[in-house]
Amino acid sequence: AQSVTQPDIHITVSEGASLELRCNYSYGATPYLFWYVQSPGQGLQLLLKYFSGDTLVQGIKGFEAEFKRSQSSFNLRKPSVHWSDAAEYFCAVGAHSSASKIIFGSGTRLSIRP
Amino acid sequence: EADIYQTPRYLVIGTGKKITLECSQTMGHDKMYWYQQDPGMELHLIHYSYGVNSTEKGDLSSESTVSRIRTEHFPLTLESARPSHTSQYLCSLFTSGRANVYEQYFGPGTRLTVT
């Protein structure tokens, strides 16, 4: 069965510092992997996705993520965070063959220290 | 891109009332989903549909029901609302692109409070 683990419930980083949010997944075949961001009171927005090909994926707002099959991970990174990046971030995994179900992690709340 | 509309955005209702949360899209996409999300928590899939007259229950058991009579609409109904139904409900769809590449889009959500 598919599952997603985001081990960090809450992370605080200083503005301008680098960021890495962890995501580990469990899936028997090649997965679809997603990162979403949800600002307070807002809907979910897709940051980036991995389906196949280059394991380093570039997304919007300066985010990137790297798919590491050997570690079953898909960590999200940003070299320099901005105060506007404060939000909840969700990692998700889907079945490669049909996108029939998407399973979400529990989310990581990111706070930015001025 | 895909536009997904959800109404109402906010709803406060008393226990025992019947409610229907609306979700609609105009692009004719087949795959649509309902998620439930408690504040600060993860999303749980409660229903999904692959097209007209196709509905399935998701991983999280829910007392709600859905219908898909038309491609454009995927309403969710609670026959008798209870305080435990207080949550945010997110409607989503998948677009099918080239080479089996999918994109998922979410509506703005309906925040339901049952008193």
PDB file of C-alpha atoms in Angstrom:
ATOM      1  CA  ALA A   1       0.000   0.000   0.000  1.00  0.00           C
ATOM      2  CA  GLN A   2       1.069   3.533  -0.629  1.00  0.00           C
ATOM      3  CA  SER A   3       2.137   5.675   2.314  1.00  0.00           C
ATOM      4  CA  VAL A   4       3.927   8.953   2.847  1.00  0.00           C
ATOM      5  CA  THR A   5       5.850  10.102   5.891  1.00  0.00           C
ATOM      6  CA  GLN A   6       6.840  13.661   6.641  1.00  0.00           C
ATOM      7  CA  PRO A   7       8.886  13.300   9.830  1.00  0.00           C
ATOM      8  CA  ASP A   8       9.038  17.000  10.668  1.00  0.00           C
ATOM      9  CA  ILE A   9       5.802  18.470  11.982  1.00  0.00           C
ATOM     10  CA  HIS A  10       7.112  22.014  12.340  1.00  0.00           C
ATOM     11  CA  ILE A  11      10.299  23.674  11.118  1.00  0.00           C
ATOM     12  CA  THR A  12      11.504  27.221  11.731  1.00  0.00           C
ATOM     13  CA  VAL A  13      14.239  28.762   9.603  1.00  0.00           C
ATOM     14  CA  SER A  14      15.629  32.264   9.332  1.00  0.00           C
ATOM     15  CA  GLU A  15      14.796  34.364   6.321  1.00  0.00           C
ATOM     16  CA  GLY A  16      17.512  33.892   3.717  1.00  0.00           C
ATOM     17  CA  ALA A  17      18.574  30.519   5.080  1.00  0.00           C
ATOM     18  CA  SER A  18      18.361  27.303   3.105  1.00  0.00           C
ATOM     19  CA  LEU A  19      15.515  24.860   3.572  1.00  0.00           C
ATOM     20  CA  GLU A  20      15.046  21.122   3.260  1.00  0.00           C
ATOM     21  CA  LEU A  21      11.752  19.408   4.017  1.00  0.00           C
ATOM     22  CA  ARG A  22      11.862  15.648   4.267  1.00  0.00           C
ATOM     23  CA  CYS A  23       9.509  13.192   2.634  1.00  0.00           C
ATOM     24  CA  ASN A  24       9.726   9.403   2.596  1.00  0.00           C
ATOM     25  CA  TYR A  25       7.327   7.222   0.701  1.00  0.00           C
ATOM     26  CA  SER A  26       6.395   3.596   0.487  1.00  0.00           C
ATOM     27  CA  TYR A  27       5.196   2.203  -2.794  1.00  0.00           C
ATOM     28  CA  GLY A  28       5.836  -1.026  -4.644  1.00  0.00           C
ATOM     29  CA  ALA A  29       6.454   0.434  -8.071  1.00  0.00           C
ATOM     30  CA  THR A  30       7.646   3.692  -9.551  1.00  0.00           C
ATOM     31  CA  PRO A  31       5.542   6.371  -7.928  1.00  0.00           C
ATOM     32  CA  TYR A  32       4.224   9.721  -8.939  1.00  0.00           C
ATOM     33  CA  LEU A  33       5.491  12.208  -6.331  1.00  0.00           C
ATOM     34  CA  PHE A  34       4.182  15.664  -5.566  1.00  0.00           C
ATOM     35  CA  TRP A  35       4.827  18.598  -3.286  1.00  0.00           C
ATOM     36  CA  TYR A  36       1.999  20.981  -2.467  1.00  0.00           C
ATOM     37  CA  VAL A  37       1.946  24.200  -0.474  1.00  0.00           C
ATOM     38  CA  GLN A  38      -1.014  25.493   1.478  1.00  0.00           C
ATOM     39  CA  SER A  39      -0.918  29.025   2.832  1.00  0.00           C
ATOM     40  CA  PRO A  40      -3.161  29.872   5.810  1.00  0.00           C
ATOM     41  CA  GLY A  41      -6.762  30.014   4.686  1.00  0.00           C
ATOM     42  CA  GLN A  42      -5.825  29.158   1.132  1.00  0.00           C
ATOM     43  CA  GLY A  43      -6.183  26.153  -1.104  1.00  0.00           C
ATOM     44  CA  LEU A  44      -3.500  23.700  -2.122  1.00  0.00           C
ATOM     45  CA  GLN A  45      -1.054  24.717  -4.809  1.00  0.00           C
ATOM     46  CA  LEU A  46       1.179  22.311  -6.682  1.00  0.00           C
ATOM     47  CA  LEU A  47       4.852  23.214  -6.267  1.00  0.00           C
ATOM     48  CA  LEU A  48       6.363  20.449  -8.355  1.00  0.00           C
ATOM     49  CA  LYS A  49       5.948  16.846  -9.390  1.00  0.00           C
ATOM     50  CA  TYR A  50       8.060  13.873 -10.412  1.00  0.00           C
ATOM     51  CA  PHE A  51       6.842  11.290 -12.880  1.00  0.00           C
ATOM     52  CA  SER A  52       9.979  10.026 -14.596  1.00  0.00           C
ATOM     53  CA  GLY A  53      13.280  11.156 -16.057  1.00  0.00           C
ATOM     54  CA  ASP A  54      15.614  13.575 -14.327  1.00  0.00           C
ATOM     55  CA  THR A  55      15.498  12.923 -10.600  1.00  0.00           C
ATOM     56  CA  LEU A  56      16.061  16.590  -9.742  1.00  0.00           C
ATOM     57  CA  VAL A  57      12.816  18.415 -10.349  1.00  0.00           C
ATOM     58  CA  GLN A  58      12.441  22.173 -10.523  1.00  0.00           C
ATOM     59  CA  GLY A  59       9.231  23.763  -9.343  1.00  0.00           C
ATOM     60  CA  ILE A  60       7.656  27.141  -8.870  1.00  0.00           C
ATOM     61  CA  LYS A  61       8.754  29.785  -6.366  1.00  0.00           C
ATOM     62  CA  GLY A  62      12.370  28.615  -6.480  1.00  0.00           C
ATOM     63  CA  PHE A  63      11.715  25.166  -5.006  1.00  0.00           C
ATOM     64  CA  GLU A  64      13.294  21.936  -6.152  1.00  0.00           C
ATOM     65  CA  ALA A  65      13.056  18.314  -5.067  1.00  0.00           C
ATOM     66  CA  GLU A  66      15.204  15.267  -5.632  1.00  0.00           C
ATOM     67  CA  PHE A  67      13.858  11.766  -6.095  1.00  0.00           C
ATOM     68  CA  LYS A  68      16.153   9.185  -4.511  1.00  0.00           C
ATOM     69  CA  ARG A  69      14.858   5.707  -5.186  1.00  0.00           C
ATOM     70  CA  SER A  70      17.443   4.007  -2.967  1.00  0.00           C
ATOM     71  CA  GLN A  71      16.287   6.057   0.013  1.00  0.00           C
ATOM     72  CA  SER A  72      12.589   6.199  -0.951  1.00  0.00           C
ATOM     73  CA  SER A  73      12.781   9.929  -0.476  1.00  0.00           C
ATOM     74  CA  PHE A  74      11.609  13.043  -2.253  1.00  0.00           C
ATOM     75  CA  ASN A  75      12.930  15.942  -0.184  1.00  0.00           C
ATOM     76  CA  LEU A  76      11.998  19.516  -0.997  1.00  0.00           C
ATOM     77  CA  ARG A  77      14.673  22.199  -1.003  1.00  0.00           C
ATOM     78  CA  LYS A  78      15.045  25.916  -1.436  1.00  0.00           C
ATOM     79  CA  PRO A  79      18.406  27.724  -1.273  1.00  0.00           C
ATOM     80  CA  SER A  80      17.082  30.895   0.365  1.00  0.00           C
ATOM     81  CA  VAL A  81      13.672  31.206   1.969  1.00  0.00           C
ATOM     82  CA  HIS A  82      11.499  34.307   1.995  1.00  0.00           C
ATOM     83  CA  TRP A  83       8.980  35.321   4.653  1.00  0.00           C
ATOM     84  CA  SER A  84       6.213  34.562   2.150  1.00  0.00           C
ATOM     85  CA  ASP A  85       7.249  30.888   2.152  1.00  0.00           C
ATOM     86  CA  ALA A  86       5.683  30.410   5.584  1.00  0.00           C
ATOM     87  CA  ALA A  87       2.975  27.816   4.971  1.00  0.00           C
ATOM     88  CA  GLU A  88       2.102  24.143   5.296  1.00  0.00           C
ATOM     89  CA  TYR A  89       3.840  21.805   2.881  1.00  0.00           C
ATOM     90  CA  PHE A  90       2.452  18.444   1.860  1.00  0.00           C
ATOM     91  CA  CYS A  91       4.219  15.609   0.121  1.00  0.00           C
ATOM     92  CA  ALA A  92       2.035  13.164  -1.812  1.00  0.00           C
ATOM     93  CA  VAL A  93       2.445   9.908  -3.699  1.00  0.00           C
ATOM     94  CA  GLY A  94       0.291   8.439  -6.420  1.00  0.00           C
ATOM     95  CA  ALA A  95       0.124   5.233  -8.397  1.00  0.00           C
ATOM     96  CA  HIS A  96       2.271   5.496 -11.495  1.00  0.00           C
ATOM     97  CA  SER A  97      -0.084   3.653 -13.750  1.00  0.00           C
ATOM     98  CA  SER A  98      -3.380   5.389 -13.295  1.00  0.00           C
ATOM     99  CA  ALA A  99      -3.244   8.271 -10.816  1.00  0.00           C
ATOM    100  CA  SER A 100      -6.218   6.590  -9.220  1.00  0.00           C
ATOM    101  CA  LYS A 101      -5.452   7.652  -5.675  1.00  0.00           C
ATOM    102  CA  ILE A 102      -3.156  10.222  -4.234  1.00  0.00           C
ATOM    103  CA  ILE A 103      -1.985   9.726  -0.672  1.00  0.00           C
ATOM    104  CA  PHE A 104      -0.833  12.756   1.278  1.00  0.00           C
ATOM    105  CA  GLY A 105       1.642  13.045   4.108  1.00  0.00           C
ATOM    106  CA  SER A 106       0.702  14.712   7.360  1.00  0.00           C
ATOM    107  CA  GLY A 107       2.335  17.986   6.352  1.00  0.00           C
ATOM    108  CA  THR A 108       5.199  20.127   7.626  1.00  0.00           C
ATOM    109  CA  ARG A 109       4.484  23.605   8.903  1.00  0.00           C
ATOM    110  CA  LEU A 110       7.196  26.073   7.954  1.00  0.00           C
ATOM    111  CA  SER A 111       7.736  29.223   9.995  1.00  0.00           C
ATOM    112  CA  ILE A 112      10.164  31.952   8.987  1.00  0.00           C
ATOM    113  CA  ARG A 113      12.209  33.818  11.555  1.00  0.00           C
ATOM    114  CA  PRO A 114      12.806  37.477  10.559  1.00  0.00           C
TER     115      PRO A 114
ATOM    116  CA  GLU B   1      -4.969  24.465 -16.262  1.00  0.00           C
ATOM    117  CA  ALA B   2      -8.304  23.590 -14.731  1.00  0.00           C
ATOM    118  CA  ASP B   3     -10.817  25.679 -12.838  1.00  0.00           C
ATOM    119  CA  ILE B   4     -12.636  23.975  -9.991  1.00  0.00           C
ATOM    120  CA  TYR B   5     -15.481  25.647  -8.189  1.00  0.00           C
ATOM    121  CA  GLN B   6     -16.731  24.804  -4.744  1.00  0.00           C
ATOM    122  CA  THR B   7     -19.745  26.232  -3.004  1.00  0.00           C
ATOM    123  CA  PRO B   8     -20.333  27.254  -0.355  1.00  0.00           C
ATOM    124  CA  ARG B   9     -16.900  28.358   0.842  1.00  0.00           C
ATOM    125  CA  TYR B  10     -18.057  28.456   4.451  1.00  0.00           C
ATOM    126  CA  LEU B  11     -21.041  26.775   6.060  1.00  0.00           C
ATOM    127  CA  VAL B  12     -22.261  26.688   9.642  1.00  0.00           C
ATOM    128  CA  ILE B  13     -25.158  24.344  10.182  1.00  0.00           C
ATOM    129  CA  GLY B  14     -26.988  22.646  13.019  1.00  0.00           C
ATOM    130  CA  THR B  15     -26.855  18.986  13.893  1.00  0.00           C
ATOM    131  CA  GLY B  16     -29.206  16.761  11.929  1.00  0.00           C
ATOM    132  CA  LYS B  17     -29.452  18.957   8.844  1.00  0.00           C
ATOM    133  CA  LYS B  18     -28.921  17.588   5.359  1.00  0.00           C
ATOM    134  CA  ILE B  19     -26.256  19.407   3.362  1.00  0.00           C
ATOM    135  CA  THR B  20     -24.777  19.178  -0.107  1.00  0.00           C
ATOM    136  CA  LEU B  21     -21.356  20.538  -0.933  1.00  0.00           C
ATOM    137  CA  GLU B  22     -21.048  21.472  -4.581  1.00  0.00           C
ATOM    138  CA  CYS B  23     -18.017  20.881  -6.781  1.00  0.00           C
ATOM    139  CA  SER B  24     -17.957  21.700 -10.454  1.00  0.00           C
ATOM    140  CA  GLN B  25     -15.545  22.015 -13.359  1.00  0.00           C
ATOM    141  CA  THR B  26     -15.987  23.134 -16.921  1.00  0.00           C
ATOM    142  CA  MET B  27     -13.225  21.285 -18.773  1.00  0.00           C
ATOM    143  CA  GLY B  28     -14.772  17.825 -18.939  1.00  0.00           C
ATOM    144  CA  HIS B  29     -12.145  16.021 -16.872  1.00  0.00           C
ATOM    145  CA  ASP B  30     -13.093  12.509 -15.773  1.00  0.00           C
ATOM    146  CA  LYS B  31     -11.150  11.946 -12.553  1.00  0.00           C
ATOM    147  CA  MET B  32     -12.487  13.878  -9.580  1.00  0.00           C
ATOM    148  CA  TYR B  33     -11.825  13.485  -5.849  1.00  0.00           C
ATOM    149  CA  TRP B  34     -13.063  14.636  -2.458  1.00  0.00           C
ATOM    150  CA  TYR B  35     -10.636  15.070   0.422  1.00  0.00           C
ATOM    151  CA  GLN B  36     -11.302  15.867   4.055  1.00  0.00           C
ATOM    152  CA  GLN B  37      -8.804  17.940   5.971  1.00  0.00           C
ATOM    153  CA  ASP B  38      -8.944  18.885   9.634  1.00  0.00           C
ATOM    154  CA  PRO B  39      -7.119  22.106  10.589  1.00  0.00           C
ATOM    155  CA  GLY B  40      -3.373  21.647  10.423  1.00  0.00           C
ATOM    156  CA  MET B  41      -3.704  18.001   9.486  1.00  0.00           C
ATOM    157  CA  GLU B  42      -3.160  15.897   6.394  1.00  0.00           C
ATOM    158  CA  LEU B  43      -5.633  15.324   3.613  1.00  0.00           C
ATOM    159  CA  HIS B  44      -7.669  12.148   3.568  1.00  0.00           C
ATOM    160  CA  LEU B  45      -9.295  10.810   0.434  1.00  0.00           C
ATOM    161  CA  ILE B  46     -12.987  10.116   1.098  1.00  0.00           C
ATOM    162  CA  HIS B  47     -14.484   9.665  -2.395  1.00  0.00           C
ATOM    163  CA  TYR B  48     -13.370   9.564  -6.003  1.00  0.00           C
ATOM    164  CA  SER B  49     -14.895   9.200  -9.431  1.00  0.00           C
ATOM    165  CA  TYR B  50     -13.484   8.164 -12.788  1.00  0.00           C
ATOM    166  CA  GLY B  51     -16.397   9.502 -14.766  1.00  0.00           C
ATOM    167  CA  VAL B  52     -20.156   9.620 -15.063  1.00  0.00           C
ATOM    168  CA  ASN B  53     -21.890   7.002 -12.892  1.00  0.00           C
ATOM    169  CA  SER B  54     -18.555   5.962 -11.386  1.00  0.00           C
ATOM    170  CA  THR B  55     -17.975   6.586  -7.673  1.00  0.00           C
ATOM    171  CA  GLU B  56     -15.749   4.868  -5.143  1.00  0.00           C
ATOM    172  CA  LYS B  57     -15.023   5.286  -1.458  1.00  0.00           C
ATOM    173  CA  GLY B  58     -11.568   6.434  -0.479  1.00  0.00           C
ATOM    174  CA  ASP B  59      -9.263   5.386   2.314  1.00  0.00           C
ATOM    175  CA  LEU B  60     -10.986   7.340   5.073  1.00  0.00           C
ATOM    176  CA  SER B  61     -14.389   6.053   6.050  1.00  0.00           C
ATOM    177  CA  SER B  62     -16.947   8.783   5.638  1.00  0.00           C
ATOM    178  CA  GLU B  63     -20.664   9.026   6.261  1.00  0.00           C
ATOM    179  CA  SER B  64     -21.006  11.248   3.230  1.00  0.00           C
ATOM    180  CA  THR B  65     -22.159  10.138  -0.201  1.00  0.00           C
ATOM    181  CA  VAL B  66     -21.354  11.417  -3.678  1.00  0.00           C
ATOM    182  CA  SER B  67     -22.905  11.275  -7.118  1.00  0.00           C
ATOM    183  CA  ARG B  68     -21.607  11.805 -10.646  1.00  0.00           C
ATOM    184  CA  ILE B  69     -24.574  12.201 -12.930  1.00  0.00           C
ATOM    185  CA  ARG B  70     -22.777  14.724 -15.105  1.00  0.00           C
ATOM    186  CA  THR B  71     -19.091  15.091 -15.811  1.00  0.00           C
ATOM    187  CA  GLU B  72     -19.123  18.691 -14.655  1.00  0.00           C
ATOM    188  CA  HIS B  73     -20.563  18.095 -11.174  1.00  0.00           C
ATOM    189  CA  PHE B  74     -19.411  15.966  -8.263  1.00  0.00           C
ATOM    190  CA  PRO B  75     -21.543  16.910  -5.249  1.00  0.00           C
ATOM    191  CA  LEU B  76     -20.984  15.533  -1.760  1.00  0.00           C
ATOM    192  CA  THR B  77     -23.965  15.024   0.550  1.00  0.00           C
ATOM    193  CA  LEU B  78     -24.301  14.547   4.283  1.00  0.00           C
ATOM    194  CA  GLU B  79     -27.785  13.257   5.099  1.00  0.00           C
ATOM    195  CA  SER B  80     -27.601  14.221   8.767  1.00  0.00           C
ATOM    196  CA  ALA B  81     -24.762  16.478   9.805  1.00  0.00           C
ATOM    197  CA  ARG B  82     -23.012  15.902  13.139  1.00  0.00           C
ATOM    198  CA  PRO B  83     -20.332  17.908  14.965  1.00  0.00           C
ATOM    199  CA  SER B  84     -17.806  15.207  14.029  1.00  0.00           C
ATOM    200  CA  HIS B  85     -18.292  16.256  10.392  1.00  0.00           C
ATOM    201  CA  THR B  86     -16.770  19.653  11.129  1.00  0.00           C
ATOM    202  CA  SER B  87     -13.829  19.883   8.767  1.00  0.00           C
ATOM    203  CA  GLN B  88     -12.615  21.309   5.489  1.00  0.00           C
ATOM    204  CA  TYR B  89     -13.673  19.485   2.339  1.00  0.00           C
ATOM    205  CA  LEU B  90     -11.500  19.843  -0.751  1.00  0.00           C
ATOM    206  CA  CYS B  91     -12.562  18.866  -4.243  1.00  0.00           C
ATOM    207  CA  SER B  92      -9.881  17.951  -6.740  1.00  0.00           C
ATOM    208  CA  LEU B  93      -9.508  16.748 -10.298  1.00  0.00           C
ATOM    209  CA  PHE B  94      -6.826  15.207 -12.442  1.00  0.00           C
ATOM    210  CA  THR B  95      -6.098  16.293 -15.955  1.00  0.00           C
ATOM    211  CA  SER B  96      -4.726  13.749 -18.386  1.00  0.00           C
ATOM    212  CA  GLY B  97      -1.859  15.063 -20.387  1.00  0.00           C
ATOM    213  CA  ARG B  98       0.563  13.704 -22.893  1.00  0.00           C
ATOM    214  CA  ALA B  99       2.525  10.540 -22.157  1.00  0.00           C
ATOM    215  CA  ASN B 100       0.267   9.708 -19.209  1.00  0.00           C
ATOM    216  CA  VAL B 101       1.422  12.764 -17.315  1.00  0.00           C
ATOM    217  CA  TYR B 102      -1.215  13.915 -14.857  1.00  0.00           C
ATOM    218  CA  GLU B 103      -1.739  17.142 -13.031  1.00  0.00           C
ATOM    219  CA  GLN B 104      -3.912  17.543  -9.983  1.00  0.00           C
ATOM    220  CA  TYR B 105      -5.840  20.691  -9.202  1.00  0.00           C
ATOM    221  CA  PHE B 106      -7.773  21.627  -6.083  1.00  0.00           C
ATOM    222  CA  GLY B 107     -10.794  23.766  -5.481  1.00  0.00           C
ATOM    223  CA  PRO B 108     -10.758  26.442  -2.761  1.00  0.00           C
ATOM    224  CA  GLY B 109     -12.475  24.143  -0.276  1.00  0.00           C
ATOM    225  CA  THR B 110     -15.593  24.285   1.845  1.00  0.00           C
ATOM    226  CA  ARG B 111     -15.075  24.854   5.539  1.00  0.00           C
ATOM    227  CA  LEU B 112     -17.956  23.144   7.335  1.00  0.00           C
ATOM    228  CA  THR B 113     -18.874  23.702  10.961  1.00  0.00           C
ATOM    229  CA  VAL B 114     -21.651  21.652  12.518  1.00  0.00           C
ATOM    230  CA  THR B 115     -22.967  23.018  15.788  1.00  0.00           C
TER     231      THR B 115
END
